[in-house]
PDB file of C-alpha atoms in Angstrom:
ATOM      1  CA  UNK A  70       6.609  -0.671  13.266  1.00  0.00           C
ATOM      2  CA  UNK A  71       4.374  -3.676  13.446  1.00  0.00           C
ATOM      3  CA  UNK A  72       4.804  -6.303  10.738  1.00  0.00           C
ATOM      4  CA  UNK A  73       2.003  -8.637   9.894  1.00  0.00           C
ATOM      5  CA  UNK A  74       2.723 -12.339   9.428  1.00  0.00           C
ATOM      6  CA  UNK A  75       1.544 -13.258   5.955  1.00  0.00           C
ATOM      7  CA  UNK A  76       1.736 -16.765   4.547  1.00  0.00           C
ATOM      8  CA  UNK A  77       2.583 -18.423   2.361  1.00  0.00           C
ATOM      9  CA  UNK A  78       5.405 -16.348   0.958  1.00  0.00           C
ATOM     10  CA  UNK A  79       4.873 -17.789  -2.505  1.00  0.00           C
ATOM     11  CA  UNK A  80       2.534 -20.170  -4.277  1.00  0.00           C
ATOM     12  CA  UNK A  81       2.821 -22.023  -7.568  1.00  0.00           C
ATOM     13  CA  UNK A  82      -0.503 -23.388  -8.758  1.00  0.00           C
ATOM     14  CA  UNK A  83      -2.183 -24.610 -11.899  1.00  0.00           C
ATOM     15  CA  UNK A  84      -4.908 -22.668 -13.612  1.00  0.00           C
ATOM     16  CA  UNK A  85      -8.299 -23.573 -12.181  1.00  0.00           C
ATOM     17  CA  UNK A  86      -7.054 -24.352  -8.690  1.00  0.00           C
ATOM     18  CA  UNK A  87      -8.183 -22.508  -5.589  1.00  0.00           C
ATOM     19  CA  UNK A  88      -5.786 -20.407  -3.522  1.00  0.00           C
ATOM     20  CA  UNK A  89      -5.762 -19.446   0.126  1.00  0.00           C
ATOM     21  CA  UNK A  90      -3.491 -17.043   1.978  1.00  0.00           C
ATOM     22  CA  UNK A  91      -3.692 -15.541   5.434  1.00  0.00           C
ATOM     23  CA  UNK A  92      -2.365 -12.863   7.733  1.00  0.00           C
ATOM     24  CA  UNK A  93      -2.004 -12.624  11.470  1.00  0.00           C
ATOM     25  CA  UNK A  94      -1.159  -9.735  13.741  1.00  0.00           C
ATOM     26  CA  UNK A  95       0.017  -9.527  17.317  1.00  0.00           C
ATOM     27  CA  UNK A  96      -2.475  -6.818  18.146  1.00  0.00           C
ATOM     28  CA  UNK A  97      -6.162  -6.279  17.512  1.00  0.00           C
ATOM     29  CA  UNK A  98      -7.001  -4.685  14.182  1.00  0.00           C
ATOM     30  CA  UNK A  99     -10.149  -2.789  13.335  1.00  0.00           C
ATOM     31  CA  UNK A 100      -9.645  -2.866   9.573  1.00  0.00           C
ATOM     32  CA  UNK A 101      -8.216  -5.484   7.238  1.00  0.00           C
ATOM     33  CA  UNK A 102      -7.453  -4.709   3.610  1.00  0.00           C
ATOM     34  CA  UNK A 103      -6.252  -6.965   0.808  1.00  0.00           C
ATOM     35  CA  UNK A 104      -4.314  -5.573  -2.162  1.00  0.00           C
ATOM     36  CA  UNK A 105      -2.855  -6.996  -5.362  1.00  0.00           C
ATOM     37  CA  UNK A 106       0.260  -5.521  -6.911  1.00  0.00           C
ATOM     38  CA  UNK A 107       1.458  -6.154 -10.447  1.00  0.00           C
ATOM     39  CA  UNK A 108       5.117  -5.505 -11.391  1.00  0.00           C
ATOM     40  CA  UNK A 109       5.882  -1.802 -11.701  1.00  0.00           C
ATOM     41  CA  UNK A 110       2.444  -0.785 -10.475  1.00  0.00           C
ATOM     42  CA  UNK A 111       0.916   0.423  -7.250  1.00  0.00           C
ATOM     43  CA  UNK A 112      -1.213  -1.885  -5.081  1.00  0.00           C
ATOM     44  CA  UNK A 113      -4.858  -2.179  -6.085  1.00  0.00           C
ATOM     45  CA  UNK A 114      -7.483  -2.639  -3.400  1.00  0.00           C
ATOM     46  CA  UNK A 115      -9.312  -5.964  -3.684  1.00  0.00           C
ATOM     47  CA  UNK A 116     -11.385  -6.243  -0.527  1.00  0.00           C
ATOM     48  CA  UNK A 117     -11.884  -4.159   2.606  1.00  0.00           C
ATOM     49  CA  UNK A 118     -13.114  -5.635   5.900  1.00  0.00           C
ATOM     50  CA  UNK A 119     -14.332  -3.603   8.865  1.00  0.00           C
ATOM     51  CA  UNK A 120     -16.160  -5.952  11.227  1.00  0.00           C
ATOM     52  CA  UNK A 121     -15.007  -9.024  13.115  1.00  0.00           C
ATOM     53  CA  UNK A 122     -16.398 -12.133  11.448  1.00  0.00           C
ATOM     54  CA  UNK A 123     -17.224 -10.259   8.260  1.00  0.00           C
ATOM     55  CA  UNK A 124     -17.038 -12.362   5.100  1.00  0.00           C
ATOM     56  CA  UNK A 125     -16.883 -10.391   1.871  1.00  0.00           C
ATOM     57  CA  UNK A 126     -16.648 -11.471  -1.752  1.00  0.00           C
ATOM     58  CA  UNK A 127     -15.453  -9.695  -4.871  1.00  0.00           C
ATOM     59  CA  UNK A 128     -15.994 -11.964  -7.854  1.00  0.00           C
ATOM     60  CA  UNK A 129     -13.793 -15.026  -7.375  1.00  0.00           C
ATOM     61  CA  UNK A 130     -12.187 -13.487  -4.303  1.00  0.00           C
ATOM     62  CA  UNK A 131     -13.428 -14.009  -0.767  1.00  0.00           C
ATOM     63  CA  UNK A 132     -11.914 -12.556   2.389  1.00  0.00           C
ATOM     64  CA  UNK A 133     -12.793 -12.828   6.055  1.00  0.00           C
ATOM     65  CA  UNK A 134     -12.072 -10.706   9.110  1.00  0.00           C
ATOM     66  CA  UNK A 135     -11.173 -13.100  11.910  1.00  0.00           C
ATOM     67  CA  UNK A 136     -13.319 -13.248  15.036  1.00  0.00           C
ATOM     68  CA  UNK A 137     -10.318 -12.511  17.256  1.00  0.00           C
ATOM     69  CA  UNK A 138      -9.573  -9.390  15.145  1.00  0.00           C
ATOM     70  CA  UNK A 139      -6.010 -10.636  14.821  1.00  0.00           C
ATOM     71  CA  UNK A 140      -6.235 -12.463  11.529  1.00  0.00           C
ATOM     72  CA  UNK A 141      -7.703 -12.456   8.047  1.00  0.00           C
ATOM     73  CA  UNK A 142      -7.651 -14.750   5.045  1.00  0.00           C
ATOM     74  CA  UNK A 143      -8.097 -14.315   1.307  1.00  0.00           C
ATOM     75  CA  UNK A 144      -9.321 -17.061  -0.989  1.00  0.00           C
ATOM     76  CA  UNK A 145      -9.189 -17.046  -4.771  1.00  0.00           C
ATOM     77  CA  UNK A 146     -11.322 -19.624  -6.526  1.00  0.00           C
ATOM     78  CA  UNK A 147     -10.734 -21.088  -9.984  1.00  0.00           C
ATOM     79  CA  UNK A 148      -7.493 -19.188 -10.542  1.00  0.00           C
ATOM     80  CA  UNK A 149      -6.664 -17.781 -13.970  1.00  0.00           C
ATOM     81  CA  UNK A 150      -3.355 -16.524 -15.417  1.00  0.00           C
ATOM     82  CA  UNK A 151      -4.182 -12.867 -14.734  1.00  0.00           C
ATOM     83  CA  UNK A 152      -4.291 -13.650 -11.009  1.00  0.00           C
ATOM     84  CA  UNK A 153      -0.490 -13.669 -11.093  1.00  0.00           C
ATOM     85  CA  UNK A 154       0.993 -10.994  -8.856  1.00  0.00           C
ATOM     86  CA  UNK A 155       1.847 -10.159  -5.276  1.00  0.00           C
ATOM     87  CA  UNK A 156      -0.961 -10.078  -2.746  1.00  0.00           C
ATOM     88  CA  UNK A 157      -0.566  -7.947   0.367  1.00  0.00           C
ATOM     89  CA  UNK A 158      -2.637  -7.889   3.490  1.00  0.00           C
ATOM     90  CA  UNK A 159      -2.779  -4.652   5.446  1.00  0.00           C
ATOM     91  CA  UNK A 160      -4.519  -3.440   8.524  1.00  0.00           C
ATOM     92  CA  UNK A 161      -4.931  -0.687  11.045  1.00  0.00           C
ATOM     93  CA  UNK A 162      -4.942  -1.304  14.779  1.00  0.00           C
ATOM     94  CA  UNK A 163      -6.917   0.457  17.462  1.00  0.00           C
ATOM     95  CA  UNK A 164      -3.930   2.537  18.507  1.00  0.00           C
ATOM     96  CA  UNK A 165      -3.182   3.765  15.005  1.00  0.00           C
ATOM     97  CA  UNK A 166      -3.501   7.443  14.325  1.00  0.00           C
ATOM     98  CA  UNK A 167      -4.367   8.930  10.970  1.00  0.00           C
ATOM     99  CA  UNK A 168      -5.180   5.527   9.510  1.00  0.00           C
ATOM    100  CA  UNK A 169      -1.620   4.243   9.284  1.00  0.00           C
ATOM    101  CA  UNK A 170      -1.495   0.822   7.610  1.00  0.00           C
ATOM    102  CA  UNK A 171       0.694  -2.115   8.602  1.00  0.00           C
ATOM    103  CA  UNK A 172       1.566  -4.543   5.813  1.00  0.00           C
ATOM    104  CA  UNK A 173       2.329  -8.189   5.420  1.00  0.00           C
ATOM    105  CA  UNK A 174       5.394  -9.221   3.421  1.00  0.00           C
ATOM    106  CA  UNK A 175       3.254 -10.343   0.515  1.00  0.00           C
ATOM    107  CA  UNK A 176       2.354 -13.617  -1.196  1.00  0.00           C
ATOM    108  CA  UNK A 177       3.782 -14.091  -4.682  1.00  0.00           C
ATOM    109  CA  UNK A 178       1.260 -16.049  -6.749  1.00  0.00           C
ATOM    110  CA  UNK A 179       2.269 -17.847  -9.930  1.00  0.00           C
ATOM    111  CA  UNK A 180      -0.380 -19.534 -12.051  1.00  0.00           C
ATOM    112  CA  UNK A 181       0.585 -22.114 -14.658  1.00  0.00           C
ATOM    113  CA  UNK A 182      -1.702 -22.494 -17.661  1.00  0.00           C
TER     114      UNK A 182
ATOM    115  CA  UNK B 214     -14.234   5.747  -8.097  1.00  0.00           C
ATOM    116  CA  UNK B 215     -11.388   6.327  -5.603  1.00  0.00           C
ATOM    117  CA  UNK B 216      -8.621   6.954  -8.126  1.00  0.00           C
ATOM    118  CA  UNK B 217      -5.184   8.196  -7.159  1.00  0.00           C
ATOM    119  CA  UNK B 218      -2.701   9.428  -9.749  1.00  0.00           C
ATOM    120  CA  UNK B 219       1.025   9.987  -9.553  1.00  0.00           C
ATOM    121  CA  UNK B 220       3.257  12.050 -11.763  1.00  0.00           C
ATOM    122  CA  UNK B 221       5.722  11.345 -13.200  1.00  0.00           C
ATOM    123  CA  UNK B 222       5.511   7.587 -13.586  1.00  0.00           C
ATOM    124  CA  UNK B 223       9.273   7.419 -13.998  1.00  0.00           C
ATOM    125  CA  UNK B 224      12.156   9.856 -13.809  1.00  0.00           C
ATOM    126  CA  UNK B 225      15.891   9.671 -14.412  1.00  0.00           C
ATOM    127  CA  UNK B 226      18.039  12.407 -12.956  1.00  0.00           C
ATOM    128  CA  UNK B 227      21.633  13.256 -12.261  1.00  0.00           C
ATOM    129  CA  UNK B 228      23.104  12.994  -8.812  1.00  0.00           C
ATOM    130  CA  UNK B 229      22.675  16.206  -6.853  1.00  0.00           C
ATOM    131  CA  UNK B 230      19.466  17.346  -8.501  1.00  0.00           C
ATOM    132  CA  UNK B 231      16.042  17.519  -6.873  1.00  0.00           C
ATOM    133  CA  UNK B 232      13.004  15.623  -8.054  1.00  0.00           C
ATOM    134  CA  UNK B 233       9.364  16.381  -7.298  1.00  0.00           C
ATOM    135  CA  UNK B 234       6.679  13.699  -7.364  1.00  0.00           C
ATOM    136  CA  UNK B 235       2.994  14.610  -7.306  1.00  0.00           C
ATOM    137  CA  UNK B 236       0.188  12.540  -5.831  1.00  0.00           C
ATOM    138  CA  UNK B 237      -3.427  13.448  -6.570  1.00  0.00           C
ATOM    139  CA  UNK B 238      -6.726  12.022  -5.428  1.00  0.00           C
ATOM    140  CA  UNK B 239      -8.880  12.478  -8.527  1.00  0.00           C
ATOM    141  CA  UNK B 240     -12.406  11.863  -7.287  1.00  0.00           C
ATOM    142  CA  UNK B 241     -12.285  12.329  -3.540  1.00  0.00           C
ATOM    143  CA  UNK B 242     -10.727  14.587  -0.961  1.00  0.00           C
ATOM    144  CA  UNK B 243      -8.000  13.271   1.259  1.00  0.00           C
ATOM    145  CA  UNK B 244      -6.879  15.066   4.386  1.00  0.00           C
ATOM    146  CA  UNK B 245      -4.278  12.375   4.831  1.00  0.00           C
ATOM    147  CA  UNK B 246      -1.942  10.955   2.241  1.00  0.00           C
ATOM    148  CA  UNK B 247       0.977   8.610   2.708  1.00  0.00           C
ATOM    149  CA  UNK B 248       4.311   8.183   0.984  1.00  0.00           C
ATOM    150  CA  UNK B 249       5.938   4.780   0.696  1.00  0.00           C
ATOM    151  CA  UNK B 250       9.149   3.426  -0.687  1.00  0.00           C
ATOM    152  CA  UNK B 251       9.398  -0.076  -2.072  1.00  0.00           C
ATOM    153  CA  UNK B 252      12.529  -2.080  -2.822  1.00  0.00           C
ATOM    154  CA  UNK B 253      12.451  -5.042  -5.241  1.00  0.00           C
ATOM    155  CA  UNK B 254      10.615  -8.070  -3.914  1.00  0.00           C
ATOM    156  CA  UNK B 255       9.809  -6.329  -0.629  1.00  0.00           C
ATOM    157  CA  UNK B 256       6.752  -4.904   1.010  1.00  0.00           C
ATOM    158  CA  UNK B 257       5.914  -1.222   1.210  1.00  0.00           C
ATOM    159  CA  UNK B 258       7.896   0.867   3.678  1.00  0.00           C
ATOM    160  CA  UNK B 259       6.092   3.899   5.058  1.00  0.00           C
ATOM    161  CA  UNK B 260       8.202   7.036   4.795  1.00  0.00           C
ATOM    162  CA  UNK B 261       5.836   9.716   6.033  1.00  0.00           C
ATOM    163  CA  UNK B 262       2.258  10.704   6.646  1.00  0.00           C
ATOM    164  CA  UNK B 263       1.180  13.824   4.815  1.00  0.00           C
ATOM    165  CA  UNK B 264      -1.470  15.965   6.487  1.00  0.00           C
ATOM    166  CA  UNK B 265      -3.315  18.693   4.632  1.00  0.00           C
ATOM    167  CA  UNK B 266      -2.502  22.066   6.107  1.00  0.00           C
ATOM    168  CA  UNK B 267       0.123  20.863   8.544  1.00  0.00           C
ATOM    169  CA  UNK B 268       3.583  19.386   8.688  1.00  0.00           C
ATOM    170  CA  UNK B 269       4.192  15.835   7.614  1.00  0.00           C
ATOM    171  CA  UNK B 270       4.966  13.134  10.139  1.00  0.00           C
ATOM    172  CA  UNK B 271       8.092  11.201   9.230  1.00  0.00           C
ATOM    173  CA  UNK B 272       8.943   7.635  10.163  1.00  0.00           C
ATOM    174  CA  UNK B 273      12.039   6.954  12.173  1.00  0.00           C
ATOM    175  CA  UNK B 274      15.135   6.992  10.004  1.00  0.00           C
ATOM    176  CA  UNK B 275      13.599   9.075   7.215  1.00  0.00           C
ATOM    177  CA  UNK B 276      15.326  12.441   6.782  1.00  0.00           C
ATOM    178  CA  UNK B 277      12.720  15.185   6.605  1.00  0.00           C
ATOM    179  CA  UNK B 278      15.153  17.607   4.972  1.00  0.00           C
ATOM    180  CA  UNK B 279      15.933  15.034   2.333  1.00  0.00           C
ATOM    181  CA  UNK B 280      12.347  14.090   1.551  1.00  0.00           C
ATOM    182  CA  UNK B 281      10.249  17.249   1.593  1.00  0.00           C
ATOM    183  CA  UNK B 282       6.502  16.743   1.724  1.00  0.00           C
ATOM    184  CA  UNK B 283       3.884  19.356   1.007  1.00  0.00           C
ATOM    185  CA  UNK B 284       0.134  18.686   1.274  1.00  0.00           C
ATOM    186  CA  UNK B 285      -1.146  21.962  -0.110  1.00  0.00           C
ATOM    187  CA  UNK B 286      -4.724  20.928  -0.827  1.00  0.00           C
ATOM    188  CA  UNK B 287      -7.193  18.143  -0.112  1.00  0.00           C
ATOM    189  CA  UNK B 288      -6.327  16.494  -3.416  1.00  0.00           C
ATOM    190  CA  UNK B 289      -2.592  17.049  -3.800  1.00  0.00           C
ATOM    191  CA  UNK B 290       0.517  16.007  -1.930  1.00  0.00           C
ATOM    192  CA  UNK B 291       4.050  16.345  -3.267  1.00  0.00           C
ATOM    193  CA  UNK B 292       7.262  14.576  -2.352  1.00  0.00           C
ATOM    194  CA  UNK B 293      10.515  16.292  -3.266  1.00  0.00           C
ATOM    195  CA  UNK B 294      13.697  14.268  -3.113  1.00  0.00           C
ATOM    196  CA  UNK B 295      16.382  16.880  -2.569  1.00  0.00           C
ATOM    197  CA  UNK B 296      19.956  16.467  -3.726  1.00  0.00           C
ATOM    198  CA  UNK B 297      19.208  12.991  -4.974  1.00  0.00           C
ATOM    199  CA  UNK B 298      21.905  10.321  -4.929  1.00  0.00           C
ATOM    200  CA  UNK B 299      22.030   6.842  -6.451  1.00  0.00           C
ATOM    201  CA  UNK B 300      20.985   5.277  -3.144  1.00  0.00           C
ATOM    202  CA  UNK B 301      17.700   7.200  -3.420  1.00  0.00           C
ATOM    203  CA  UNK B 302      16.824   5.219  -6.540  1.00  0.00           C
ATOM    204  CA  UNK B 303      13.657   3.317  -5.752  1.00  0.00           C
ATOM    205  CA  UNK B 304       9.958   2.886  -6.431  1.00  0.00           C
ATOM    206  CA  UNK B 305       7.978   5.570  -4.610  1.00  0.00           C
ATOM    207  CA  UNK B 306       4.250   5.059  -4.069  1.00  0.00           C
ATOM    208  CA  UNK B 307       1.693   7.383  -2.543  1.00  0.00           C
ATOM    209  CA  UNK B 308      -1.712   6.571  -1.109  1.00  0.00           C
ATOM    210  CA  UNK B 309      -4.703   8.649  -0.129  1.00  0.00           C
ATOM    211  CA  UNK B 310      -6.936   7.920   2.810  1.00  0.00           C
ATOM    212  CA  UNK B 311     -10.676   7.741   2.208  1.00  0.00           C
ATOM    213  CA  UNK B 312     -12.600   7.727   5.453  1.00  0.00           C
ATOM    214  CA  UNK B 313     -16.346   7.675   5.925  1.00  0.00           C
ATOM    215  CA  UNK B 314     -17.486   8.182   9.478  1.00  0.00           C
ATOM    216  CA  UNK B 315     -21.095   7.621   8.455  1.00  0.00           C
ATOM    217  CA  UNK B 316     -20.264   4.237   6.937  1.00  0.00           C
ATOM    218  CA  UNK B 317     -17.539   3.424   9.465  1.00  0.00           C
ATOM    219  CA  UNK B 318     -15.059   2.705   6.692  1.00  0.00           C
ATOM    220  CA  UNK B 319     -11.418   3.697   6.383  1.00  0.00           C
ATOM    221  CA  UNK B 320      -9.472   2.747   3.277  1.00  0.00           C
ATOM    222  CA  UNK B 321      -6.303   3.699   1.471  1.00  0.00           C
ATOM    223  CA  UNK B 322      -6.082   3.892  -2.303  1.00  0.00           C
ATOM    224  CA  UNK B 323      -2.685   3.798  -3.934  1.00  0.00           C
ATOM    225  CA  UNK B 324      -1.184   5.638  -6.859  1.00  0.00           C
ATOM    226  CA  UNK B 325       0.560   3.753  -9.676  1.00  0.00           C
ATOM    227  CA  UNK B 326       4.011   4.579  -8.339  1.00  0.00           C
ATOM    228  CA  UNK B 327       7.032   6.538  -9.568  1.00  0.00           C
ATOM    229  CA  UNK B 328      10.268   4.838 -10.550  1.00  0.00           C
ATOM    230  CA  UNK B 329      13.184   7.100  -9.631  1.00  0.00           C
ATOM    231  CA  UNK B 330      16.626   6.393 -11.051  1.00  0.00           C
ATOM    232  CA  UNK B 331      19.494   8.609  -9.958  1.00  0.00           C
ATOM    233  CA  UNK B 332      22.625   8.401 -12.083  1.00  0.00           C
TER     234      UNK B 332
END
């Protein structure tokens, strides 16, 4: 199956810093989703994007659906210790049936106090 | 809203036994649910797509007789790991699809996962 290119693989930042991560796909996507997963838990939906160019915020999180429909980024502003976790991008392409999601490999975020 | 539950959250069983994992969408109906397997420090690997009222669609390499899926209602899908062996030990996660044609949205909400350990 298709694998999204998500970068960076890991980030080590200090509390209060901003964070940016992105995903690219080889095919056009019609939906981009960003999830956060804590250890031993299932992924939790952070932001959903459905239109090219769409910029959506959820508190300190901001995500954008790229104009080419082949990329998306997630920004976290003023990071705090509870932001620690793995962030996954996911998307569905135009040829996908039944809403099948393709995932990035994840970005492991570590926040130092 | 959009809550998905899984039961049990963890299970330890002996080799050769079968284990059933339930996935429920608590506040919405889901005609489609998905079952994933996740290994440590890796992304989610789709095992199968569960369709209410019809047979599940399995990904290549996933044994359908080993991982039985039943989507008996719009809020419940079950995954049964038959004759479990130590190599089946993993973190199993389900998701439920929430689609709104009127709003042109299509999202998946995940359960909290089930940790299976086969001795």
